[in-house]
Amino acid sequence: MNWGNRDTTGRRILILGGTTEARELAGLLVKAGYAVTTSLAGRTDTPRFPEGVVRMGGFGGREGLAEYLKSNRIEMVVDATHPFAAQISANAVAAAADAKVRLIRLERPAWKKPEGAIWLEVGSTLDAVHALPRGARVLLTVGRQDLGQFLAQTNVEFVARMIEVPAGLPTDWTVIAARGPFTLEGETELMEEHGITHLVTKNSGGAQVAAKLAAATQLSIPIIVIRRPRLPRAETVDSVAWAQEAIARIFRTG
Ligand code: NAP
């Protein structure tokens, strides 16, 4: 084994991004001398750009991504997309296999039920819609892409919080544009101010937006949690530090 001997400077890494972790990892890898490109889907109008090269927009499915990997001589793919971005994660596993490129997935740990929480796990967004009782006043924190299925639910009041507000939301919704991190104090105040009776969230995980769970627990507000989608198997690490370590190990040992 050639542990620790091989120079990793300039090794070509593609990070599939769109998360805080992807941005942090890009910064660390650039500093360590890797040639890093981060790919963003281009969904938000005001993305926060990582260090290194950034490309935007879809690849054109599995084939397009495999072609990109080959033509850009990518040596490793890091899938650091959001845990609910299931399509790109599936494409990444398949395309990396097609192009014979190593892939690791960086996936932050899922949230667990806080002690004392009223916690209902559901398998899909539609199940979350159906779990809401008539007359509920709901803090909806599922992101703007997943609001569609809640629009038909007219016997419930919504306070929807998201980073960027799309046009055309119902006028009787309360819409809040905000980007984490959020504090326990702030989340408690928000829930009290709006008389929230239910919280709906994806199980996104991570510390940045976890305060809502503690606030809802303290206020005895039921939390409806949408389970993560299943992803194809891949070598997975659960933190930026472990990702950096795994990348260095793989390049050094081949
Ligand atoms: P998705 O459903 O898994 O992907 C749909 C398509 O969007 C993919 O097939 C791919 O198009 C393109 N795409 C997705 N991520 C991409 C990336 N990083 N670079 C280039 N193309 C990408 O993804 P999604 O749920 O719409 O999420 C889109 C992006 O937003 C992801 O990067 C994700 O990390 C971020 N995000 C998602 C959520 C969420 O809740 N889903 C939350 C926060 C951030 P082609 O097939 O044409 O390649």
PDB file of C-alpha atoms and ligand atoms in Angstrom:
ATOM      1  CA  MET A   1       0.000   0.000   0.000  1.00  0.00           C
ATOM      2  CA  ASN A   2       1.223   3.451  -0.890  1.00  0.00           C
ATOM      3  CA  TRP A   3      -0.394   5.243   2.055  1.00  0.00           C
ATOM      4  CA  GLY A   4       0.371   8.946   2.218  1.00  0.00           C
ATOM      5  CA  ASN A   5       2.866   9.092  -0.635  1.00  0.00           C
ATOM      6  CA  ARG A   6       0.880  10.213  -3.630  1.00  0.00           C
ATOM      7  CA  ASP A   7       0.473  13.898  -4.388  1.00  0.00           C
ATOM      8  CA  THR A   8      -3.172  14.874  -4.698  1.00  0.00           C
ATOM      9  CA  THR A   9      -2.527  18.383  -6.076  1.00  0.00           C
ATOM     10  CA  GLY A  10      -4.619  19.095  -9.141  1.00  0.00           C
ATOM     11  CA  ARG A  11      -6.692  15.902  -8.886  1.00  0.00           C
ATOM     12  CA  ARG A  12     -10.015  16.586 -10.552  1.00  0.00           C
ATOM     13  CA  ILE A  13     -13.112  16.408  -8.382  1.00  0.00           C
ATOM     14  CA  LEU A  14     -16.724  17.149  -9.278  1.00  0.00           C
ATOM     15  CA  ILE A  15     -18.937  18.079  -6.341  1.00  0.00           C
ATOM     16  CA  LEU A  16     -22.669  17.861  -6.935  1.00  0.00           C
ATOM     17  CA  GLY A  17     -23.743  20.711  -4.710  1.00  0.00           C
ATOM     18  CA  GLY A  18     -26.618  22.840  -3.530  1.00  0.00           C
ATOM     19  CA  THR A  19     -25.968  22.381   0.185  1.00  0.00           C
ATOM     20  CA  THR A  20     -23.957  24.117   2.902  1.00  0.00           C
ATOM     21  CA  GLU A  21     -21.803  21.014   3.239  1.00  0.00           C
ATOM     22  CA  ALA A  22     -20.979  21.007  -0.476  1.00  0.00           C
ATOM     23  CA  ARG A  23     -19.853  24.608  -0.230  1.00  0.00           C
ATOM     24  CA  GLU A  24     -17.730  23.954   2.841  1.00  0.00           C
ATOM     25  CA  LEU A  25     -16.144  20.900   1.267  1.00  0.00           C
ATOM     26  CA  ALA A  26     -15.310  22.801  -1.921  1.00  0.00           C
ATOM     27  CA  GLY A  27     -13.504  25.438   0.161  1.00  0.00           C
ATOM     28  CA  LEU A  28     -11.438  22.835   2.009  1.00  0.00           C
ATOM     29  CA  LEU A  29     -10.563  20.872  -1.121  1.00  0.00           C
ATOM     30  CA  VAL A  30      -9.549  23.988  -3.053  1.00  0.00           C
ATOM     31  CA  LYS A  31      -7.317  24.977  -0.149  1.00  0.00           C
ATOM     32  CA  ALA A  32      -5.798  21.498  -0.178  1.00  0.00           C
ATOM     33  CA  GLY A  33      -4.880  21.916  -3.851  1.00  0.00           C
ATOM     34  CA  TYR A  34      -7.478  19.776  -5.632  1.00  0.00           C
ATOM     35  CA  ALA A  35      -9.016  20.997  -8.893  1.00  0.00           C
ATOM     36  CA  VAL A  36     -12.626  21.353  -7.782  1.00  0.00           C
ATOM     37  CA  THR A  37     -15.716  22.000  -9.857  1.00  0.00           C
ATOM     38  CA  THR A  38     -19.043  22.357  -8.095  1.00  0.00           C
ATOM     39  CA  SER A  39     -22.212  21.735 -10.044  1.00  0.00           C
ATOM     40  CA  LEU A  40     -25.383  23.599  -9.075  1.00  0.00           C
ATOM     41  CA  ALA A  41     -28.811  22.829 -10.487  1.00  0.00           C
ATOM     42  CA  GLY A  42     -29.514  26.529 -10.966  1.00  0.00           C
ATOM     43  CA  ARG A  43     -32.828  26.461  -9.096  1.00  0.00           C
ATOM     44  CA  THR A  44     -32.258  29.523  -6.917  1.00  0.00           C
ATOM     45  CA  ASP A  45     -31.872  33.084  -8.129  1.00  0.00           C
ATOM     46  CA  THR A  46     -29.321  33.940  -5.465  1.00  0.00           C
ATOM     47  CA  PRO A  47     -27.105  30.875  -4.988  1.00  0.00           C
ATOM     48  CA  ARG A  48     -24.191  31.094  -2.576  1.00  0.00           C
ATOM     49  CA  PHE A  49     -21.156  30.291  -4.670  1.00  0.00           C
ATOM     50  CA  PRO A  50     -18.447  27.970  -3.400  1.00  0.00           C
ATOM     51  CA  GLU A  51     -14.751  28.357  -4.044  1.00  0.00           C
ATOM     52  CA  GLY A  52     -13.329  26.737  -7.152  1.00  0.00           C
ATOM     53  CA  VAL A  53     -15.012  26.433 -10.521  1.00  0.00           C
ATOM     54  CA  VAL A  54     -18.814  26.482 -10.634  1.00  0.00           C
ATOM     55  CA  ARG A  55     -21.009  25.114 -13.397  1.00  0.00           C
ATOM     56  CA  MET A  56     -24.789  25.494 -13.479  1.00  0.00           C
ATOM     57  CA  GLY A  57     -27.712  23.491 -14.804  1.00  0.00           C
ATOM     58  CA  GLY A  58     -28.606  19.875 -15.488  1.00  0.00           C
ATOM     59  CA  PHE A  59     -26.318  17.491 -17.343  1.00  0.00           C
ATOM     60  CA  GLY A  60     -29.038  15.769 -19.354  1.00  0.00           C
ATOM     61  CA  GLY A  61     -29.626  12.697 -17.203  1.00  0.00           C
ATOM     62  CA  ARG A  62     -27.336   9.762 -16.528  1.00  0.00           C
ATOM     63  CA  GLU A  63     -25.844   9.751 -20.028  1.00  0.00           C
ATOM     64  CA  GLY A  64     -25.153  13.475 -19.989  1.00  0.00           C
ATOM     65  CA  LEU A  65     -23.438  13.255 -16.630  1.00  0.00           C
ATOM     66  CA  ALA A  66     -21.338  10.251 -17.691  1.00  0.00           C
ATOM     67  CA  GLU A  67     -20.281  12.172 -20.788  1.00  0.00           C
ATOM     68  CA  TYR A  68     -19.409  15.216 -18.679  1.00  0.00           C
ATOM     69  CA  LEU A  69     -17.264  13.089 -16.354  1.00  0.00           C
ATOM     70  CA  LYS A  70     -15.351  11.595 -19.257  1.00  0.00           C
ATOM     71  CA  SER A  71     -14.856  14.747 -21.285  1.00  0.00           C
ATOM     72  CA  ASN A  72     -13.741  16.747 -18.243  1.00  0.00           C
ATOM     73  CA  ARG A  73     -11.451  13.936 -17.039  1.00  0.00           C
ATOM     74  CA  ILE A  74     -13.114  13.945 -13.604  1.00  0.00           C
ATOM     75  CA  GLU A  75     -11.379  11.549 -11.217  1.00  0.00           C
ATOM     76  CA  MET A  76     -13.911  11.567  -8.400  1.00  0.00           C
ATOM     77  CA  VAL A  77     -17.535  12.567  -7.902  1.00  0.00           C
ATOM     78  CA  VAL A  78     -18.760  13.739  -4.517  1.00  0.00           C
ATOM     79  CA  ASP A  79     -22.530  13.683  -4.322  1.00  0.00           C
ATOM     80  CA  ALA A  80     -23.127  16.345  -1.690  1.00  0.00           C
ATOM     81  CA  THR A  81     -26.650  17.191  -2.822  1.00  0.00           C
ATOM     82  CA  HIS A  82     -29.600  17.544  -0.477  1.00  0.00           C
ATOM     83  CA  PRO A  83     -30.917  14.219   0.902  1.00  0.00           C
ATOM     84  CA  PHE A  84     -34.197  14.815  -0.986  1.00  0.00           C
ATOM     85  CA  ALA A  85     -32.502  15.380  -4.350  1.00  0.00           C
ATOM     86  CA  ALA A  86     -33.048  11.729  -5.287  1.00  0.00           C
ATOM     87  CA  GLN A  87     -32.881  11.978  -9.056  1.00  0.00           C
ATOM     88  CA  ILE A  88     -29.442  13.530  -9.317  1.00  0.00           C
ATOM     89  CA  SER A  89     -28.121  11.124  -6.668  1.00  0.00           C
ATOM     90  CA  ALA A  90     -29.381   8.125  -8.657  1.00  0.00           C
ATOM     91  CA  ASN A  91     -27.973   9.581 -11.880  1.00  0.00           C
ATOM     92  CA  ALA A  92     -24.637  10.175 -10.170  1.00  0.00           C
ATOM     93  CA  VAL A  93     -24.256   6.573  -9.031  1.00  0.00           C
ATOM     94  CA  ALA A  94     -25.131   5.247 -12.490  1.00  0.00           C
ATOM     95  CA  ALA A  95     -23.032   7.784 -14.421  1.00  0.00           C
ATOM     96  CA  ALA A  96     -19.987   7.301 -12.205  1.00  0.00           C
ATOM     97  CA  ALA A  97     -20.213   3.551 -12.830  1.00  0.00           C
ATOM     98  CA  ASP A  98     -20.600   4.144 -16.588  1.00  0.00           C
ATOM     99  CA  ALA A  99     -17.584   6.463 -16.670  1.00  0.00           C
ATOM    100  CA  LYS A 100     -15.587   4.299 -14.218  1.00  0.00           C
ATOM    101  CA  VAL A 101     -15.122   7.183 -11.789  1.00  0.00           C
ATOM    102  CA  ARG A 102     -15.110   6.770  -7.996  1.00  0.00           C
ATOM    103  CA  LEU A 103     -18.091   8.277  -6.182  1.00  0.00           C
ATOM    104  CA  ILE A 104     -18.651   9.090  -2.563  1.00  0.00           C
ATOM    105  CA  ARG A 105     -21.816  10.499  -1.090  1.00  0.00           C
ATOM    106  CA  LEU A 106     -21.814  13.135   1.627  1.00  0.00           C
ATOM    107  CA  GLU A 107     -25.113  12.838   3.438  1.00  0.00           C
ATOM    108  CA  ARG A 108     -25.801  14.608   6.687  1.00  0.00           C
ATOM    109  CA  PRO A 109     -27.432  12.455   9.367  1.00  0.00           C
ATOM    110  CA  ALA A 110     -31.209  12.435   9.498  1.00  0.00           C
ATOM    111  CA  TRP A 111     -32.972  14.045  12.450  1.00  0.00           C
ATOM    112  CA  LYS A 112     -34.211  11.812  15.208  1.00  0.00           C
ATOM    113  CA  LYS A 113     -37.333  12.417  17.257  1.00  0.00           C
ATOM    114  CA  PRO A 114     -36.453  14.841  20.063  1.00  0.00           C
ATOM    115  CA  GLU A 115     -37.377  13.536  23.484  1.00  0.00           C
ATOM    116  CA  GLY A 116     -40.949  14.491  24.264  1.00  0.00           C
ATOM    117  CA  ALA A 117     -41.821  15.476  20.692  1.00  0.00           C
ATOM    118  CA  ILE A 118     -45.160  14.633  19.101  1.00  0.00           C
ATOM    119  CA  TRP A 119     -43.584  13.152  15.980  1.00  0.00           C
ATOM    120  CA  LEU A 120     -45.362  11.654  12.993  1.00  0.00           C
ATOM    121  CA  GLU A 121     -43.195  10.231  10.207  1.00  0.00           C
ATOM    122  CA  VAL A 122     -44.776  10.019   6.766  1.00  0.00           C
ATOM    123  CA  GLY A 123     -43.460   8.494   3.559  1.00  0.00           C
ATOM    124  CA  SER A 124     -44.236  11.293   1.120  1.00  0.00           C
ATOM    125  CA  THR A 125     -45.327  14.890   0.733  1.00  0.00           C
ATOM    126  CA  LEU A 126     -48.833  13.699  -0.115  1.00  0.00           C
ATOM    127  CA  ASP A 127     -48.983  11.718   3.121  1.00  0.00           C
ATOM    128  CA  ALA A 128     -48.025  14.898   4.974  1.00  0.00           C
ATOM    129  CA  VAL A 129     -50.896  16.743   3.275  1.00  0.00           C
ATOM    130  CA  HIS A 130     -53.316  14.000   4.347  1.00  0.00           C
ATOM    131  CA  ALA A 131     -52.027  14.018   7.924  1.00  0.00           C
ATOM    132  CA  LEU A 132     -53.154  17.615   8.487  1.00  0.00           C
ATOM    133  CA  PRO A 133     -56.430  17.941  10.360  1.00  0.00           C
ATOM    134  CA  ARG A 134     -59.112  20.375   9.240  1.00  0.00           C
ATOM    135  CA  GLY A 135     -58.604  23.816  10.809  1.00  0.00           C
ATOM    136  CA  ALA A 136     -54.890  23.326  11.499  1.00  0.00           C
ATOM    137  CA  ARG A 137     -52.548  26.298  11.319  1.00  0.00           C
ATOM    138  CA  VAL A 138     -49.432  24.885   9.770  1.00  0.00           C
ATOM    139  CA  LEU A 139     -45.849  26.050   9.631  1.00  0.00           C
ATOM    140  CA  LEU A 140     -44.749  24.617   6.298  1.00  0.00           C
ATOM    141  CA  THR A 141     -40.986  24.328   5.821  1.00  0.00           C
ATOM    142  CA  VAL A 142     -40.615  21.954   2.878  1.00  0.00           C
ATOM    143  CA  GLY A 143     -38.974  24.321   0.381  1.00  0.00           C
ATOM    144  CA  ARG A 144     -40.591  26.025  -2.553  1.00  0.00           C
ATOM    145  CA  GLN A 145     -40.289  23.049  -4.930  1.00  0.00           C
ATOM    146  CA  ASP A 146     -42.625  20.928  -2.818  1.00  0.00           C
ATOM    147  CA  LEU A 147     -45.436  23.346  -2.099  1.00  0.00           C
ATOM    148  CA  GLY A 148     -47.606  22.149  -4.975  1.00  0.00           C
ATOM    149  CA  GLN A 149     -49.381  19.331  -3.193  1.00  0.00           C
ATOM    150  CA  PHE A 150     -50.364  21.581  -0.278  1.00  0.00           C
ATOM    151  CA  LEU A 151     -52.136  24.069  -2.544  1.00  0.00           C
ATOM    152  CA  ALA A 152     -55.265  21.918  -2.780  1.00  0.00           C
ATOM    153  CA  GLN A 153     -55.600  21.764   1.000  1.00  0.00           C
ATOM    154  CA  THR A 154     -58.008  24.629   1.555  1.00  0.00           C
ATOM    155  CA  ASN A 155     -59.388  23.749   4.989  1.00  0.00           C
ATOM    156  CA  VAL A 156     -56.012  24.403   6.598  1.00  0.00           C
ATOM    157  CA  GLU A 157     -54.153  27.704   7.104  1.00  0.00           C
ATOM    158  CA  PHE A 158     -50.533  27.848   5.992  1.00  0.00           C
ATOM    159  CA  VAL A 159     -47.574  29.863   7.121  1.00  0.00           C
ATOM    160  CA  ALA A 160     -44.949  28.842   4.565  1.00  0.00           C
ATOM    161  CA  ARG A 161     -41.294  29.641   5.031  1.00  0.00           C
ATOM    162  CA  MET A 162     -38.761  29.248   2.248  1.00  0.00           C
ATOM    163  CA  ILE A 163     -35.543  30.806   0.961  1.00  0.00           C
ATOM    164  CA  GLU A 164     -37.020  32.210  -2.238  1.00  0.00           C
ATOM    165  CA  VAL A 165     -40.742  32.775  -2.716  1.00  0.00           C
ATOM    166  CA  PRO A 166     -42.201  31.642  -6.045  1.00  0.00           C
ATOM    167  CA  ALA A 167     -44.912  33.675  -7.751  1.00  0.00           C
ATOM    168  CA  GLY A 168     -48.520  32.556  -7.620  1.00  0.00           C
ATOM    169  CA  LEU A 169     -48.935  31.318  -4.053  1.00  0.00           C
ATOM    170  CA  PRO A 170     -52.474  31.643  -2.680  1.00  0.00           C
ATOM    171  CA  THR A 171     -53.132  35.090  -1.283  1.00  0.00           C
ATOM    172  CA  ASP A 172     -54.512  33.674   1.961  1.00  0.00           C
ATOM    173  CA  TRP A 173     -51.177  32.007   2.769  1.00  0.00           C
ATOM    174  CA  THR A 174     -48.697  33.777   5.022  1.00  0.00           C
ATOM    175  CA  VAL A 175     -45.361  33.563   3.240  1.00  0.00           C
ATOM    176  CA  ILE A 176     -42.018  34.196   4.876  1.00  0.00           C
ATOM    177  CA  ALA A 177     -38.762  34.443   2.926  1.00  0.00           C
ATOM    178  CA  ALA A 178     -35.857  33.479   5.174  1.00  0.00           C
ATOM    179  CA  ARG A 179     -32.634  31.506   5.049  1.00  0.00           C
ATOM    180  CA  GLY A 180     -31.255  29.678   8.105  1.00  0.00           C
ATOM    181  CA  PRO A 181     -29.587  29.317  10.481  1.00  0.00           C
ATOM    182  CA  PHE A 182     -32.509  29.803  12.843  1.00  0.00           C
ATOM    183  CA  THR A 183     -32.463  30.002  16.641  1.00  0.00           C
ATOM    184  CA  LEU A 184     -34.670  28.332  19.209  1.00  0.00           C
ATOM    185  CA  GLU A 185     -35.764  31.741  20.439  1.00  0.00           C
ATOM    186  CA  GLY A 186     -36.678  32.917  16.952  1.00  0.00           C
ATOM    187  CA  GLU A 187     -38.512  29.722  16.046  1.00  0.00           C
ATOM    188  CA  THR A 188     -40.495  29.766  19.290  1.00  0.00           C
ATOM    189  CA  GLU A 189     -41.486  33.375  18.699  1.00  0.00           C
ATOM    190  CA  LEU A 190     -42.527  32.607  15.109  1.00  0.00           C
ATOM    191  CA  MET A 191     -44.709  29.660  16.150  1.00  0.00           C
ATOM    192  CA  GLU A 192     -46.325  31.585  18.977  1.00  0.00           C
ATOM    193  CA  GLU A 193     -46.881  34.723  16.929  1.00  0.00           C
ATOM    194  CA  HIS A 194     -48.689  32.782  14.192  1.00  0.00           C
ATOM    195  CA  GLY A 195     -50.594  30.428  16.512  1.00  0.00           C
ATOM    196  CA  ILE A 196     -49.044  27.399  14.825  1.00  0.00           C
ATOM    197  CA  THR A 197     -50.708  24.055  15.605  1.00  0.00           C
ATOM    198  CA  HIS A 198     -48.611  21.766  13.328  1.00  0.00           C
ATOM    199  CA  LEU A 199     -45.116  21.808  11.831  1.00  0.00           C
ATOM    200  CA  VAL A 200     -44.422  20.083   8.516  1.00  0.00           C
ATOM    201  CA  THR A 201     -40.820  19.428   7.523  1.00  0.00           C
ATOM    202  CA  LYS A 202     -38.717  17.118   5.408  1.00  0.00           C
ATOM    203  CA  ASN A 203     -36.163  15.120   7.342  1.00  0.00           C
ATOM    204  CA  SER A 204     -33.412  17.277   5.907  1.00  0.00           C
ATOM    205  CA  GLY A 205     -31.119  16.879   8.910  1.00  0.00           C
ATOM    206  CA  GLY A 206     -28.350  19.267   9.890  1.00  0.00           C
ATOM    207  CA  ALA A 207     -27.981  21.807  12.668  1.00  0.00           C
ATOM    208  CA  GLN A 208     -28.771  24.957  10.681  1.00  0.00           C
ATOM    209  CA  VAL A 209     -32.539  24.542  10.633  1.00  0.00           C
ATOM    210  CA  ALA A 210     -33.027  22.082  13.498  1.00  0.00           C
ATOM    211  CA  ALA A 211     -34.177  24.685  16.038  1.00  0.00           C
ATOM    212  CA  LYS A 212     -37.765  24.394  14.746  1.00  0.00           C
ATOM    213  CA  LEU A 213     -37.890  20.839  16.083  1.00  0.00           C
ATOM    214  CA  ALA A 214     -36.895  21.913  19.588  1.00  0.00           C
ATOM    215  CA  ALA A 215     -39.295  24.858  19.493  1.00  0.00           C
ATOM    216  CA  ALA A 216     -42.223  22.697  18.358  1.00  0.00           C
ATOM    217  CA  THR A 217     -41.383  20.104  21.012  1.00  0.00           C
ATOM    218  CA  GLN A 218     -41.349  22.711  23.762  1.00  0.00           C
ATOM    219  CA  LEU A 219     -44.664  24.117  22.569  1.00  0.00           C
ATOM    220  CA  SER A 220     -46.196  20.587  22.200  1.00  0.00           C
ATOM    221  CA  ILE A 221     -46.800  21.246  18.489  1.00  0.00           C
ATOM    222  CA  PRO A 222     -47.031  18.000  16.477  1.00  0.00           C
ATOM    223  CA  ILE A 223     -44.192  17.602  13.973  1.00  0.00           C
ATOM    224  CA  ILE A 224     -45.013  15.892  10.677  1.00  0.00           C
ATOM    225  CA  VAL A 225     -41.740  14.660   9.215  1.00  0.00           C
ATOM    226  CA  ILE A 226     -41.410  13.530   5.611  1.00  0.00           C
ATOM    227  CA  ARG A 227     -39.027  10.560   5.436  1.00  0.00           C
ATOM    228  CA  ARG A 228     -36.017  10.693   3.128  1.00  0.00           C
ATOM    229  CA  PRO A 229     -36.273   9.021  -0.250  1.00  0.00           C
ATOM    230  CA  ARG A 230     -34.317   5.816  -0.774  1.00  0.00           C
ATOM    231  CA  LEU A 231     -31.116   6.252  -2.751  1.00  0.00           C
ATOM    232  CA  PRO A 232     -29.026   3.660  -4.562  1.00  0.00           C
ATOM    233  CA  ARG A 233     -26.159   2.285  -2.502  1.00  0.00           C
ATOM    234  CA  ALA A 234     -22.942   4.287  -2.449  1.00  0.00           C
ATOM    235  CA  GLU A 235     -19.960   4.734  -0.173  1.00  0.00           C
ATOM    236  CA  THR A 236     -21.317   7.338   2.235  1.00  0.00           C
ATOM    237  CA  VAL A 237     -19.819   9.707   4.784  1.00  0.00           C
ATOM    238  CA  ASP A 238     -21.855  11.920   7.079  1.00  0.00           C
ATOM    239  CA  SER A 239     -19.713  15.014   7.555  1.00  0.00           C
ATOM    240  CA  VAL A 240     -17.508  17.380   5.599  1.00  0.00           C
ATOM    241  CA  ALA A 241     -14.460  16.326   7.627  1.00  0.00           C
ATOM    242  CA  TRP A 242     -15.038  12.651   6.862  1.00  0.00           C
ATOM    243  CA  ALA A 243     -15.552  13.449   3.206  1.00  0.00           C
ATOM    244  CA  GLN A 244     -12.215  15.230   3.016  1.00  0.00           C
ATOM    245  CA  GLU A 245     -10.529  12.336   4.785  1.00  0.00           C
ATOM    246  CA  ALA A 246     -12.136   9.732   2.524  1.00  0.00           C
ATOM    247  CA  ILE A 247     -11.151  11.653  -0.618  1.00  0.00           C
ATOM    248  CA  ALA A 248      -7.512  11.917   0.485  1.00  0.00           C
ATOM    249  CA  ARG A 249      -7.443   8.211   1.375  1.00  0.00           C
ATOM    250  CA  ILE A 250      -8.952   7.118  -1.927  1.00  0.00           C
ATOM    251  CA  PHE A 251      -6.529   9.210  -3.985  1.00  0.00           C
ATOM    252  CA  ARG A 252      -3.540   8.051  -1.977  1.00  0.00           C
ATOM    253  CA  THR A 253      -4.376   4.372  -2.004  1.00  0.00           C
ATOM    254  CA  GLY A 254      -5.920   4.262  -5.487  1.00  0.00           C
TER     255      GLY A 254
HETATM  256  P1  NAP B   1     -33.405  16.217  -8.241  1.00  0.00           P
HETATM  257  O1  NAP B   1     -34.895  16.129  -8.293  1.00  0.00           O
HETATM  258  O2  NAP B   1     -32.647  15.090  -7.665  1.00  0.00           O
HETATM  259  O3  NAP B   1     -32.811  16.476  -9.697  1.00  0.00           O
HETATM  260  C1  NAP B   1     -33.611  16.793 -10.825  1.00  0.00           C
HETATM  261  C2  NAP B   1     -32.671  17.174 -11.949  1.00  0.00           C
HETATM  262  O4  NAP B   1     -32.055  18.435 -11.665  1.00  0.00           O
HETATM  263  C3  NAP B   1     -31.512  16.217 -12.131  1.00  0.00           C
HETATM  264  O5  NAP B   1     -31.877  15.090 -12.879  1.00  0.00           O
HETATM  265  C4  NAP B   1     -30.482  17.112 -12.809  1.00  0.00           C
HETATM  266  O6  NAP B   1     -30.824  17.328 -14.168  1.00  0.00           O
HETATM  267  C5  NAP B   1     -30.709  18.436 -12.112  1.00  0.00           C
HETATM  268  N1  NAP B   1     -29.826  18.611 -10.945  1.00  0.00           N
HETATM  269  C6  NAP B   1     -30.113  18.415  -9.632  1.00  0.00           C
HETATM  270  N2  NAP B   1     -29.083  18.731  -8.856  1.00  0.00           N
HETATM  271  C7  NAP B   1     -28.099  19.132  -9.696  1.00  0.00           C
HETATM  272  C8  NAP B   1     -26.769  19.619  -9.496  1.00  0.00           C
HETATM  273  N3  NAP B   1     -26.242  19.755  -8.257  1.00  0.00           N
HETATM  274  N4  NAP B   1     -26.047  19.940 -10.608  1.00  0.00           N
HETATM  275  C9  NAP B   1     -26.569  19.826 -11.849  1.00  0.00           C
HETATM  276  N5  NAP B   1     -27.820  19.389 -12.097  1.00  0.00           N
HETATM  277  C10 NAP B   1     -28.571  19.056 -11.028  1.00  0.00           C
HETATM  278  O7  NAP B   1     -32.946  17.555  -7.492  1.00  0.00           O
HETATM  279  P2  NAP B   1     -33.838  18.648  -6.714  1.00  0.00           P
HETATM  280  O8  NAP B   1     -34.480  18.002  -5.549  1.00  0.00           O
HETATM  281  O9  NAP B   1     -34.640  19.388  -7.723  1.00  0.00           O
HETATM  282  O10 NAP B   1     -32.687  19.580  -6.152  1.00  0.00           O
HETATM  283  C11 NAP B   1     -31.995  20.458  -7.025  1.00  0.00           C
HETATM  284  C12 NAP B   1     -30.802  21.025  -6.291  1.00  0.00           C
HETATM  285  O11 NAP B   1     -31.240  21.744  -5.145  1.00  0.00           O
HETATM  286  C13 NAP B   1     -29.817  19.981  -5.817  1.00  0.00           C
HETATM  287  O12 NAP B   1     -28.544  20.398  -6.203  1.00  0.00           O
HETATM  288  C14 NAP B   1     -29.973  19.944  -4.324  1.00  0.00           C
HETATM  289  O13 NAP B   1     -28.749  19.721  -3.638  1.00  0.00           O
HETATM  290  C15 NAP B   1     -30.544  21.316  -3.997  1.00  0.00           C
HETATM  291  N6  NAP B   1     -31.512  21.287  -2.889  1.00  0.00           N
HETATM  292  C16 NAP B   1     -32.596  20.467  -2.953  1.00  0.00           C
HETATM  293  C17 NAP B   1     -33.477  20.434  -1.886  1.00  0.00           C
HETATM  294  C18 NAP B   1     -34.672  19.507  -1.893  1.00  0.00           C
HETATM  295  O14 NAP B   1     -35.404  19.510  -0.885  1.00  0.00           O
HETATM  296  N7  NAP B   1     -34.885  18.715  -2.917  1.00  0.00           N
HETATM  297  C19 NAP B   1     -33.258  21.253  -0.780  1.00  0.00           C
HETATM  298  C20 NAP B   1     -32.134  22.094  -0.766  1.00  0.00           C
HETATM  299  C21 NAP B   1     -31.274  22.105  -1.829  1.00  0.00           C
HETATM  300  P3  NAP B   1     -30.206  16.448 -15.347  1.00  0.00           P
HETATM  301  O15 NAP B   1     -30.902  15.121 -15.265  1.00  0.00           O
HETATM  302  O16 NAP B   1     -30.505  17.231 -16.565  1.00  0.00           O
HETATM  303  O17 NAP B   1     -28.739  16.301 -15.077  1.00  0.00           O
END
